[in-house]
mmCIF file of C-alpha atoms and ligand atoms in Angstrom:
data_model
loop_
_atom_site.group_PDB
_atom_site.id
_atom_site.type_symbol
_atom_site.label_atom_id
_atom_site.label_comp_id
_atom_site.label_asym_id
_atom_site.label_seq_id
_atom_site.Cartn_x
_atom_site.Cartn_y
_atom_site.Cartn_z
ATOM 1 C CA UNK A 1 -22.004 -16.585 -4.349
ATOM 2 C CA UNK A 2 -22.735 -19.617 -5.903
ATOM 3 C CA UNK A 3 -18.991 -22.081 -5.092
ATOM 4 C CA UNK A 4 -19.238 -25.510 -7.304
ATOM 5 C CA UNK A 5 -16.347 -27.402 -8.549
ATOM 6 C CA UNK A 6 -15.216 -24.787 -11.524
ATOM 7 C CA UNK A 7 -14.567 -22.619 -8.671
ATOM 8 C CA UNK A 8 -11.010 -20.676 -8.589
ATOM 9 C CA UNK A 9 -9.444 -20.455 -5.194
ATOM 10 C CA UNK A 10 -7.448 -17.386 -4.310
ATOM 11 C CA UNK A 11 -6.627 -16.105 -0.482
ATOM 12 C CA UNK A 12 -4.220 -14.382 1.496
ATOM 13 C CA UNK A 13 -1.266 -15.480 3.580
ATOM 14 C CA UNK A 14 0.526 -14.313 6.780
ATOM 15 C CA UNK A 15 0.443 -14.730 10.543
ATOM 16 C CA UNK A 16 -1.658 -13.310 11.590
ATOM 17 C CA UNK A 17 -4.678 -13.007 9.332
ATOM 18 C CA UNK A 18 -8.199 -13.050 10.946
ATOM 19 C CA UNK A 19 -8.349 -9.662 10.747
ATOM 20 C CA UNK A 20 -7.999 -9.396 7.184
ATOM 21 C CA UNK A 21 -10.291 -7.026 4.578
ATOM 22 C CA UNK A 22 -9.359 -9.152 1.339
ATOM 23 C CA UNK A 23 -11.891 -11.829 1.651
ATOM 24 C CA UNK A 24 -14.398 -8.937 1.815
ATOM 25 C CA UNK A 25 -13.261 -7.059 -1.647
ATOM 26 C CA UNK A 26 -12.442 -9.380 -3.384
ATOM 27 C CA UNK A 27 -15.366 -11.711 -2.972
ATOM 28 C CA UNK A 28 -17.184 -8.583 -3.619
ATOM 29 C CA UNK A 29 -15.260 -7.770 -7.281
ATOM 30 C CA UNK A 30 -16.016 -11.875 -8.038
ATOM 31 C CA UNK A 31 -19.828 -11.051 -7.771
ATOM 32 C CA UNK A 32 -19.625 -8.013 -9.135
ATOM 33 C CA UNK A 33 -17.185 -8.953 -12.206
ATOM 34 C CA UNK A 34 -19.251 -12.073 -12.356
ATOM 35 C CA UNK A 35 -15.975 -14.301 -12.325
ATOM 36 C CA UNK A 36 -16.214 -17.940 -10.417
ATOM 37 C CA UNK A 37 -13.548 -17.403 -7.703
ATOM 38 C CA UNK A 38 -14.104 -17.529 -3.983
ATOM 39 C CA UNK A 39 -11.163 -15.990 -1.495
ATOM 40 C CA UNK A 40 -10.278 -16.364 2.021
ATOM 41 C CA UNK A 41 -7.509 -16.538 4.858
ATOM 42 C CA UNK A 42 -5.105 -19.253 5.359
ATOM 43 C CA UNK A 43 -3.130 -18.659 8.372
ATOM 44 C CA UNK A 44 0.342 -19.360 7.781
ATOM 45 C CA UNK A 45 2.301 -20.396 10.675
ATOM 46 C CA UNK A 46 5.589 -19.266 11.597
ATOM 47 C CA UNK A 47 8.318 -22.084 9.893
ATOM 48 C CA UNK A 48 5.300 -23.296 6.858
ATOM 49 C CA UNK A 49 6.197 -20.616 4.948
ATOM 50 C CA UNK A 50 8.008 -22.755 2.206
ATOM 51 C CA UNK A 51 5.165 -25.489 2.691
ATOM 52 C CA UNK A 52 2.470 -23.444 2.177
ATOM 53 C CA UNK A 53 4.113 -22.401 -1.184
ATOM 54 C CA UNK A 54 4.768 -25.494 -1.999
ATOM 55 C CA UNK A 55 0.582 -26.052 -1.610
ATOM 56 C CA UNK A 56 -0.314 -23.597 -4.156
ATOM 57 C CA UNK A 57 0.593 -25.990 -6.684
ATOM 58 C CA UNK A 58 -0.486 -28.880 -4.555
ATOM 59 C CA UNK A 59 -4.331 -27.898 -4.245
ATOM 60 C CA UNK A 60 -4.235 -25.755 -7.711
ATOM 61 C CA UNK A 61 -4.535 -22.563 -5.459
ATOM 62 C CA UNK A 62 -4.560 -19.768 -8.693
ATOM 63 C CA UNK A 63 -3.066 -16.946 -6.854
ATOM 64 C CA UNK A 64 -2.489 -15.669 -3.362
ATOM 65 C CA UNK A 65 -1.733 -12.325 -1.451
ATOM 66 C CA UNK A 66 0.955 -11.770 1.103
ATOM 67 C CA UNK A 67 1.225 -9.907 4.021
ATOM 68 C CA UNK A 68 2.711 -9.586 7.390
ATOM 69 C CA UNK A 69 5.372 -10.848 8.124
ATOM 70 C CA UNK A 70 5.779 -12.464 4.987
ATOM 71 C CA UNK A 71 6.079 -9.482 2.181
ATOM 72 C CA UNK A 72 9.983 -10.289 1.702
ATOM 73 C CA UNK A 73 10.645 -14.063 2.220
ATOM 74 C CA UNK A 74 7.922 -15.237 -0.070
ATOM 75 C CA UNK A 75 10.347 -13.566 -2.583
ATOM 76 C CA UNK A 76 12.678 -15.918 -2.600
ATOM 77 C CA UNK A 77 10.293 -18.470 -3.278
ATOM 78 C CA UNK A 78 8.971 -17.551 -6.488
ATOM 79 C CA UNK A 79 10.290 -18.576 -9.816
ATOM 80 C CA UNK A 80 10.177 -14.749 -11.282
ATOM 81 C CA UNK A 81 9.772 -10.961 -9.604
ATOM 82 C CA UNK A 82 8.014 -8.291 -11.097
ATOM 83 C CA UNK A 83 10.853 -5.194 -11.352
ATOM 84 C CA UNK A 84 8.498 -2.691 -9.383
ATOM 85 C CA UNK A 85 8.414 -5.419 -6.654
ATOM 86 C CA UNK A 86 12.242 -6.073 -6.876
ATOM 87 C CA UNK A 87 12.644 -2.012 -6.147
ATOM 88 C CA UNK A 88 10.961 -2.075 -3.089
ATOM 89 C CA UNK A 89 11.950 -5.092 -2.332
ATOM 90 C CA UNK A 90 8.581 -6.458 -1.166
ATOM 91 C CA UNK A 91 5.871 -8.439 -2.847
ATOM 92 C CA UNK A 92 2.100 -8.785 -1.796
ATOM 93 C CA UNK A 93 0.970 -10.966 -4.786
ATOM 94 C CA UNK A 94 1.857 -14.510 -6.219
ATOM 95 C CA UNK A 95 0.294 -15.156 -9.714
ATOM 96 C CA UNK A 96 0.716 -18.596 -10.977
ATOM 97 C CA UNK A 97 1.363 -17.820 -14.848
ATOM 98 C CA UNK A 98 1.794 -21.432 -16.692
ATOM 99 C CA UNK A 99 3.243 -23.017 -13.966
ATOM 100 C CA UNK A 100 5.574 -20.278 -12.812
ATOM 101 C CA UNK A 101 4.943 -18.128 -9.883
ATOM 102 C CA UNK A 102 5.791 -14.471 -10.042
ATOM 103 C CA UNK A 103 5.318 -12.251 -7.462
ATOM 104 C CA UNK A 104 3.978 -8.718 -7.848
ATOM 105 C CA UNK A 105 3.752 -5.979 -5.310
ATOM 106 C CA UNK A 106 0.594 -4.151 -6.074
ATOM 107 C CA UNK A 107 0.484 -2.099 -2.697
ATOM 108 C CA UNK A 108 2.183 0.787 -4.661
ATOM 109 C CA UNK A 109 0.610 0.525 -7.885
ATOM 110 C CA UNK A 110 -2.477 0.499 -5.884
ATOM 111 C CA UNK A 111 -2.040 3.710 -3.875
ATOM 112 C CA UNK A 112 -1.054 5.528 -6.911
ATOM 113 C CA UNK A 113 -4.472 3.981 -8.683
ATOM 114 C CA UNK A 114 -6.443 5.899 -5.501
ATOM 115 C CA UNK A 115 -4.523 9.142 -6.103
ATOM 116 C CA UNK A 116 -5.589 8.791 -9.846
ATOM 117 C CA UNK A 117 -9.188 8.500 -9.056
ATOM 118 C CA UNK A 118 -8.798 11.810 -7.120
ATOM 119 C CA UNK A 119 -6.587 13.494 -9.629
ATOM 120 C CA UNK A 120 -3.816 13.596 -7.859
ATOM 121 C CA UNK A 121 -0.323 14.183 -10.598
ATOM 122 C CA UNK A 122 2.929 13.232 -9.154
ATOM 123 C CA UNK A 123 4.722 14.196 -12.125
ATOM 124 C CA UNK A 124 7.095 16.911 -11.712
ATOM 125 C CA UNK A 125 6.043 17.393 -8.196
ATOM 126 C CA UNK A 126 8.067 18.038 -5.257
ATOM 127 C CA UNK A 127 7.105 15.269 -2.709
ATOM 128 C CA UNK A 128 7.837 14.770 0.995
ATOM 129 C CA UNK A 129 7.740 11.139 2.428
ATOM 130 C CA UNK A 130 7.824 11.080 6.482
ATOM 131 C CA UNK A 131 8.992 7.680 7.473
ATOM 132 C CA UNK A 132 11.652 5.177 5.959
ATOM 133 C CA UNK A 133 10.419 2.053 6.997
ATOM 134 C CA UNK A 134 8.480 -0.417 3.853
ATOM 135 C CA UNK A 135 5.322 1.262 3.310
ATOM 136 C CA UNK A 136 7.673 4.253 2.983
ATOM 137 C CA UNK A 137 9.864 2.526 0.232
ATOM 138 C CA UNK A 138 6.617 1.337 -1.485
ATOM 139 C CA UNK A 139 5.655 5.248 -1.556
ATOM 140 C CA UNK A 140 8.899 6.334 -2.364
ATOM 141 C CA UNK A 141 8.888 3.953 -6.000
ATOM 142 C CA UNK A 142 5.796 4.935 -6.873
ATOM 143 C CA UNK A 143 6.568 8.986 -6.680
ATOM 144 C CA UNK A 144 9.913 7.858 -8.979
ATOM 145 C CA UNK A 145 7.780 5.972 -11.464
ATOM 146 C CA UNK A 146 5.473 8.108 -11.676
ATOM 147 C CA UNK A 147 8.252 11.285 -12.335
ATOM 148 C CA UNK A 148 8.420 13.156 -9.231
ATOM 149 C CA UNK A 149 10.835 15.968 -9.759
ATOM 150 C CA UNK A 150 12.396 15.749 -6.137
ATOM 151 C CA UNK A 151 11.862 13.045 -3.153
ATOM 152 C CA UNK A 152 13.001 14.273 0.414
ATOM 153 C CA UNK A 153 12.501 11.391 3.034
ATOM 154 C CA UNK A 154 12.365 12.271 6.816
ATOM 155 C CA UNK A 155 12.495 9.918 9.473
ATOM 156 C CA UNK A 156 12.867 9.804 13.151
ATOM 157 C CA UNK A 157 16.336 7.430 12.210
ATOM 158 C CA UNK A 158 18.449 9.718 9.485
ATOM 159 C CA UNK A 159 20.191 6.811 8.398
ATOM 160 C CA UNK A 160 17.672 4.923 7.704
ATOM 161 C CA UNK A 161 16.126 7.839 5.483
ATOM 162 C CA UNK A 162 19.353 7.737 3.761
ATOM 163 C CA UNK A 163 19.342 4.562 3.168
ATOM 164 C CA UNK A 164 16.220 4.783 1.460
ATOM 165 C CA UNK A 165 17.297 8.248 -0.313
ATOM 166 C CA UNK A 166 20.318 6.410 -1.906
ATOM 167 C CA UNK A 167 18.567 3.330 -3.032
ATOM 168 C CA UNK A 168 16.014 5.235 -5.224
ATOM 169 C CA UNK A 169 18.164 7.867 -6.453
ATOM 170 C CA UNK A 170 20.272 4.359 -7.783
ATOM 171 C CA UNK A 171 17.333 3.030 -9.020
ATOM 172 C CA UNK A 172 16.011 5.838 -10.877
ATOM 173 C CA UNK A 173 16.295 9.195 -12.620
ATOM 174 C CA UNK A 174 15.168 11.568 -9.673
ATOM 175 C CA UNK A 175 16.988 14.016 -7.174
ATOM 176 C CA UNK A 176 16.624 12.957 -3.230
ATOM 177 C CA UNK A 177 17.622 13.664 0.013
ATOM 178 C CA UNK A 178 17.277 12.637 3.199
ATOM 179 C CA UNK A 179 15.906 15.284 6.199
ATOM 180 C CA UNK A 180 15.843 15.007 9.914
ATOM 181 C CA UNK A 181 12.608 14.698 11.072
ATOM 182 C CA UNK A 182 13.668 17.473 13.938
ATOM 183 C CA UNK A 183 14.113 19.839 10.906
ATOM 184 C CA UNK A 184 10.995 18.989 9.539
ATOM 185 C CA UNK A 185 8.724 18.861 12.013
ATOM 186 C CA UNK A 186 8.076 22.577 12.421
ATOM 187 C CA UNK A 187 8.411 23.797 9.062
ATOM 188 C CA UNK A 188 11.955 25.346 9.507
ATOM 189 C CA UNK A 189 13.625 23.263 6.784
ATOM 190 C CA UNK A 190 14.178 25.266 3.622
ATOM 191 C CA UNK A 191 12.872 22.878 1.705
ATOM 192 C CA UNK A 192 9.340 22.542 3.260
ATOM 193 C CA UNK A 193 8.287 25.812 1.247
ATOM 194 C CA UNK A 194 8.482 23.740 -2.409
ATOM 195 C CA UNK A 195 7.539 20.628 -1.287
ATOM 196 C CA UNK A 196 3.698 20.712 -1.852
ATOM 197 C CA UNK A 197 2.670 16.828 -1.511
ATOM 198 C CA UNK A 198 3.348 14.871 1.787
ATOM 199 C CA UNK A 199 2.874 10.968 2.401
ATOM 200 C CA UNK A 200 3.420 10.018 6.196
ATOM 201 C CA UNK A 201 3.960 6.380 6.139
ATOM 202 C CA UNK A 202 4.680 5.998 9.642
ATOM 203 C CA UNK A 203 2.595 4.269 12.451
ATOM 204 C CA UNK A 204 2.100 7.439 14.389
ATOM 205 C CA UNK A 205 -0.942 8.410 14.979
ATOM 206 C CA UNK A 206 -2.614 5.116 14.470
ATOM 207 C CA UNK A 207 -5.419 3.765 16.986
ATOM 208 C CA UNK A 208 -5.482 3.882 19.953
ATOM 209 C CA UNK A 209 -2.782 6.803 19.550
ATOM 210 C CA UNK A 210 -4.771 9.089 17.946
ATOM 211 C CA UNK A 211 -3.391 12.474 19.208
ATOM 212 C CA UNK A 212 -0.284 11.742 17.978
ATOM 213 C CA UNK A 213 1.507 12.870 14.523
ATOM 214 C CA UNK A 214 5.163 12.531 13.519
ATOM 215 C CA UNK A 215 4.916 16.230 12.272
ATOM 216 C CA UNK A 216 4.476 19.610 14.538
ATOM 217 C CA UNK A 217 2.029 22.821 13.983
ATOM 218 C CA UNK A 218 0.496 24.748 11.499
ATOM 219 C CA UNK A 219 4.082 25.978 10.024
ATOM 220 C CA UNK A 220 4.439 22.603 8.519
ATOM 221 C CA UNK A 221 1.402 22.102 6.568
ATOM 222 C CA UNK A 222 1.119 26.379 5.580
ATOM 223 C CA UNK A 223 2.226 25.108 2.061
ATOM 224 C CA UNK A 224 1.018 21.863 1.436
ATOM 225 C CA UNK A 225 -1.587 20.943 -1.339
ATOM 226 C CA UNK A 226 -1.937 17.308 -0.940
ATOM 227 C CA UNK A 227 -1.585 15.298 2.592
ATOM 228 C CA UNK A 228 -1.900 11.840 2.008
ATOM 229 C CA UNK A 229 -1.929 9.540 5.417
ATOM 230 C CA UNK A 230 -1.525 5.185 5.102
ATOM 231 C CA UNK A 231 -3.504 4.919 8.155
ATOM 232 C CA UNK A 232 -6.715 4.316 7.950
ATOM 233 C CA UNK A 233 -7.936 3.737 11.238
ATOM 234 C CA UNK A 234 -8.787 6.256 12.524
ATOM 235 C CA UNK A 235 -10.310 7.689 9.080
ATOM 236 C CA UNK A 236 -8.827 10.955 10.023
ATOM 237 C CA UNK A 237 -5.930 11.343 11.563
ATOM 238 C CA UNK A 238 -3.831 14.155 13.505
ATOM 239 C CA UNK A 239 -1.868 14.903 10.402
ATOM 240 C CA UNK A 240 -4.851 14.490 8.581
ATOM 241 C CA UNK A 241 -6.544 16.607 10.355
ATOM 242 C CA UNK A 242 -4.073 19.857 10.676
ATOM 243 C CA UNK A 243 -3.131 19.578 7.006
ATOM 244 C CA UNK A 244 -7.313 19.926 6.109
ATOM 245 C CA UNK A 245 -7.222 23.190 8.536
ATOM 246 C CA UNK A 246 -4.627 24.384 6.454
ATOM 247 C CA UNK A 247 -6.571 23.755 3.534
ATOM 248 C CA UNK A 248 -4.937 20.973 1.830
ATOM 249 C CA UNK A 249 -6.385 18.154 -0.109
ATOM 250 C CA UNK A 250 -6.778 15.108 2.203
ATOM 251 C CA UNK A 251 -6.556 11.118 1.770
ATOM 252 C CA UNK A 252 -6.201 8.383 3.687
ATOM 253 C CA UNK A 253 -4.940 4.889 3.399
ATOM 254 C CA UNK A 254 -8.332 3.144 2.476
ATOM 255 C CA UNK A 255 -7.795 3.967 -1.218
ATOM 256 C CA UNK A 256 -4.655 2.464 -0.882
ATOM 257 C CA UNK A 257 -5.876 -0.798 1.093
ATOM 258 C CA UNK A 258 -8.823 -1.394 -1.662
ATOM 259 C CA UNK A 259 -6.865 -0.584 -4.661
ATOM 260 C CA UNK A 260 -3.991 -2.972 -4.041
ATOM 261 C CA UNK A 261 -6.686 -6.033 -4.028
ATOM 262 C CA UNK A 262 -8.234 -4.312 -7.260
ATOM 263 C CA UNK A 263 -4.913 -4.596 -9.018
ATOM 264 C CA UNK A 264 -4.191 -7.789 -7.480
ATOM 265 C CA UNK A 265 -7.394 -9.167 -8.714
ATOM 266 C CA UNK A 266 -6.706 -7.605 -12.373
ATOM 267 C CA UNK A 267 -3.424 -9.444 -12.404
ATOM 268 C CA UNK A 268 -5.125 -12.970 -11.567
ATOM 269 C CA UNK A 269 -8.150 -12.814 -14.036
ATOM 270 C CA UNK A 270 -5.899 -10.390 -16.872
ATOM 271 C CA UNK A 271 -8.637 -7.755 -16.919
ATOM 272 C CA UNK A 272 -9.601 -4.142 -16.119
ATOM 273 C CA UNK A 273 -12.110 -3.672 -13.735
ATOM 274 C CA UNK A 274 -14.464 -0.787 -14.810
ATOM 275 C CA UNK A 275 -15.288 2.520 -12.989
ATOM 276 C CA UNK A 276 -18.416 1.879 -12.503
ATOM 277 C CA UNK A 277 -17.839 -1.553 -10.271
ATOM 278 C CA UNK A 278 -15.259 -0.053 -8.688
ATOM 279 C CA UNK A 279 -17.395 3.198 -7.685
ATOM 280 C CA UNK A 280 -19.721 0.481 -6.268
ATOM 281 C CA UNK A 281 -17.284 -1.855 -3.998
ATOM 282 C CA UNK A 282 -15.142 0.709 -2.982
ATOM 283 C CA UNK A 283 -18.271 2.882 -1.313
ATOM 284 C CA UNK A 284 -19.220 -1.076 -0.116
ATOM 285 C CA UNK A 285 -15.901 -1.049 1.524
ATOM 286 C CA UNK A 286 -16.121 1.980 2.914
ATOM 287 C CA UNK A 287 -19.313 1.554 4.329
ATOM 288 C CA UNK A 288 -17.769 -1.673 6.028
ATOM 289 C CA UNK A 289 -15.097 -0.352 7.135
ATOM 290 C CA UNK A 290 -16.759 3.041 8.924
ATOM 291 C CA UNK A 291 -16.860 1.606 12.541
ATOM 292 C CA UNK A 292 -13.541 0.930 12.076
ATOM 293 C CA UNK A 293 -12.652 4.190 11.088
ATOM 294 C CA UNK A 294 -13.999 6.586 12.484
HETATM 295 P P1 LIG B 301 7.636 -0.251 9.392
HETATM 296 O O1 LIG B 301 8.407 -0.836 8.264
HETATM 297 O O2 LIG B 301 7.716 -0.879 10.729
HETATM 298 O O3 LIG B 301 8.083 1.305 9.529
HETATM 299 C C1 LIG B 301 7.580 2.106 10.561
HETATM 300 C C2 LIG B 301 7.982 3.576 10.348
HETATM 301 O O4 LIG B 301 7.344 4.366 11.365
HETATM 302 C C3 LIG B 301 9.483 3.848 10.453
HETATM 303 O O5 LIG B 301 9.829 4.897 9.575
HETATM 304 C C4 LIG B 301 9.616 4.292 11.926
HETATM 305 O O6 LIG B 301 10.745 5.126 12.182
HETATM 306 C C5 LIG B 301 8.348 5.112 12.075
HETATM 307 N N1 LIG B 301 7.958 5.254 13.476
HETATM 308 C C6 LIG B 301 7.446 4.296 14.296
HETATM 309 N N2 LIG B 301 7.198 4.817 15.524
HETATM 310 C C7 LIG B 301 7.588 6.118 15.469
HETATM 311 C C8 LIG B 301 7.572 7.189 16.416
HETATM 312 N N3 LIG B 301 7.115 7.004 17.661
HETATM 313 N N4 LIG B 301 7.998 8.404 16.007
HETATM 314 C C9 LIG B 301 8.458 8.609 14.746
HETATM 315 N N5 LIG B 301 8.491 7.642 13.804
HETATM 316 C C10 LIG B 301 8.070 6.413 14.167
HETATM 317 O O7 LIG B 301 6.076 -0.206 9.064
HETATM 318 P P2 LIG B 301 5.385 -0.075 7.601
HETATM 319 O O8 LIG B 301 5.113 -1.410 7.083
HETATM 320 O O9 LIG B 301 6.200 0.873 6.802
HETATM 321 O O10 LIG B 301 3.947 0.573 7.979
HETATM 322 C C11 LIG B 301 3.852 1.921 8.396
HETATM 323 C C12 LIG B 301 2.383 2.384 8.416
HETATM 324 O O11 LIG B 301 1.823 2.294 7.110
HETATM 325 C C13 LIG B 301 1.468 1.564 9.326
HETATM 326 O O12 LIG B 301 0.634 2.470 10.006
HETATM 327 C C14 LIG B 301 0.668 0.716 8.361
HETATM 328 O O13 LIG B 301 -0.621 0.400 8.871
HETATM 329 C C15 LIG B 301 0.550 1.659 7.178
HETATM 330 N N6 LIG B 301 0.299 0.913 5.917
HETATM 331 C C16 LIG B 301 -0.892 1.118 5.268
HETATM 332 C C17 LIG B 301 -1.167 0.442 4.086
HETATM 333 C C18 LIG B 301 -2.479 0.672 3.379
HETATM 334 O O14 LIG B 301 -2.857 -0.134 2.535
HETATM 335 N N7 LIG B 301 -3.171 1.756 3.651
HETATM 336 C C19 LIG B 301 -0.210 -0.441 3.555
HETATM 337 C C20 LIG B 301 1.003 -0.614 4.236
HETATM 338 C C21 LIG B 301 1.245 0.068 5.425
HETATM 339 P P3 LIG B 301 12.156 4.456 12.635
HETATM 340 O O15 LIG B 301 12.813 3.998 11.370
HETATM 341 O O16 LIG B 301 12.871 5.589 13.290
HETATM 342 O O17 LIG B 301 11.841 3.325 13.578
#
């Protein structure tokens, strides 16, 4: 990396952030891409939020990402909201477009982007999503945009499953309904047998908890194609791990993770990255990210 005065400054914002992966991708797609932009933390303390805002167009910052526990205030500090970002009613990216900032939230665009690469086709598909909390409302626009036929939402608190249920059934042209997890869990619910593709968006099963999962035996994965699991540390979890037994296609949430920085990147520099560089950081990433993970 060679930084000099042309050099664009990007990072990422929220409280904590040492433990961040952005700095690592995208420094790595600014080598790779060959674009003059270095990226790194800035550790936003609680009460600087509007301050630190204010600094983007202080210092000339060109864009930033946003994370915990920032995702939904920075919203109403930005002069224009992307409607995918309005939906879920999170953001994760701030692009300063002539002066304007207008926030993006590519965490959903990005895990649909990893279940391209694997040819993975929502459309038409009958989807499960365990969980209702914001990683669950991410998943739950991107199955709608991309034309699920039919999103059921489980979670340990019904109402907040319903909640969730209603708001994208508003939003867009697709049935829902909201499922207690109790019926669920087991594979009782009538519904299991057509639903063939299942996100679980909660934190169970996460590290150090890593006999855990939200769902119970074989009975609920016996007709499941496509498991898909946001954790990604462990690499493999429970769920993870009975739905594979039961011989459906796995992923986990590292697609997800290194996608939404791809897309964020895209949106800052108004390009595509290619395959090819992609192929490259992404197996980069996941070689960094392997003692994490497994
Ligand atoms: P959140 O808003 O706090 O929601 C947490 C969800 O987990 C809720 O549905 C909650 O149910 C459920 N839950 C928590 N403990 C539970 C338990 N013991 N039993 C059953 N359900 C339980 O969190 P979030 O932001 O959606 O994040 C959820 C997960 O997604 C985390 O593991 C996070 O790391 C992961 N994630 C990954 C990526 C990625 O890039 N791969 C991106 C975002 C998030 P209640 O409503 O009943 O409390």
């Amino acid at each position: 990396m060679n930084i000099s005065g042309h050099t664009k400054v990007y990072g990422v914002i929220g409280n904590p952030i040492e433990h961040s992966f952005s700095p690592f991708i995208h420094n790595m797609l600014a080598e790779e891409t060959g674009i003059d932009m270095v990226y790194t933390t800035f550790h936003v303390k609680e009460g600087q939020l509007e301050n630190a805002v204010k600094g983007l167009d202080g210092l000339n910052i060109q864009g930033i990402n946003v994370t915990v526990p920032y995702k939904l205030d920075i919203m109403n500090h930005m002069d224009e909201v992307a409607p995918m970002a309005k939906n879920i009613g999170a953001m994760n990216t701030v692009v300063r477009k002539d002066d304007k900032l207008v926030g993006y939230n590519t965490d959903a665009i990005g895990l649909k982007m990893s279940l391209d690469k694997i040819d993975v086709d929502l459309k038409g598909q009958s989807i499960l999503i365990i969980g209702a909390g914001g990683a669950a409302r991410a998943v739950a626009v991107m199955c709608a945009e991309a034309g699920a036929k039919l999103i059921a939402i489980t979670n340990r608190t019904l109402e907040k499953a319903e909640e969730l249920a209603e708001v994208i059934s508003d939003k867009y042209d697709v049935e829902t309904v909201a499922l207690p997890l109790e019926l669920v869990k087991d594979g009782e619910g009538l519904l299991n047998e057509s639903l063939t593709i299942a996100f679980q968006t909660t934190s169970v099963g996460m590290s150090p908890n890593v006999a855990d999962s939200p769902v119970g035996g074989s009975t609920f994965f016996k007709n499941l194609d496509v498991a898909v699991d946001l954790i990604y540390n462990p690499g493999e979890t429970k769920f993870l791990r009975n739905a594979k037994e039961s011989g459906a296609k796995t992923i986990n949430g590292l697609g997800m993770l290194y996608y939404q920085a791809v897309r964020a990147f895209e949106l800052w520099n108004d390009m595509t990255v290619s395959d090819a560089i992609n192929e490259k950081c992404y197996n980069a990433f996941i070689r960094k990210m392997s003692p994490e993970t497994i």
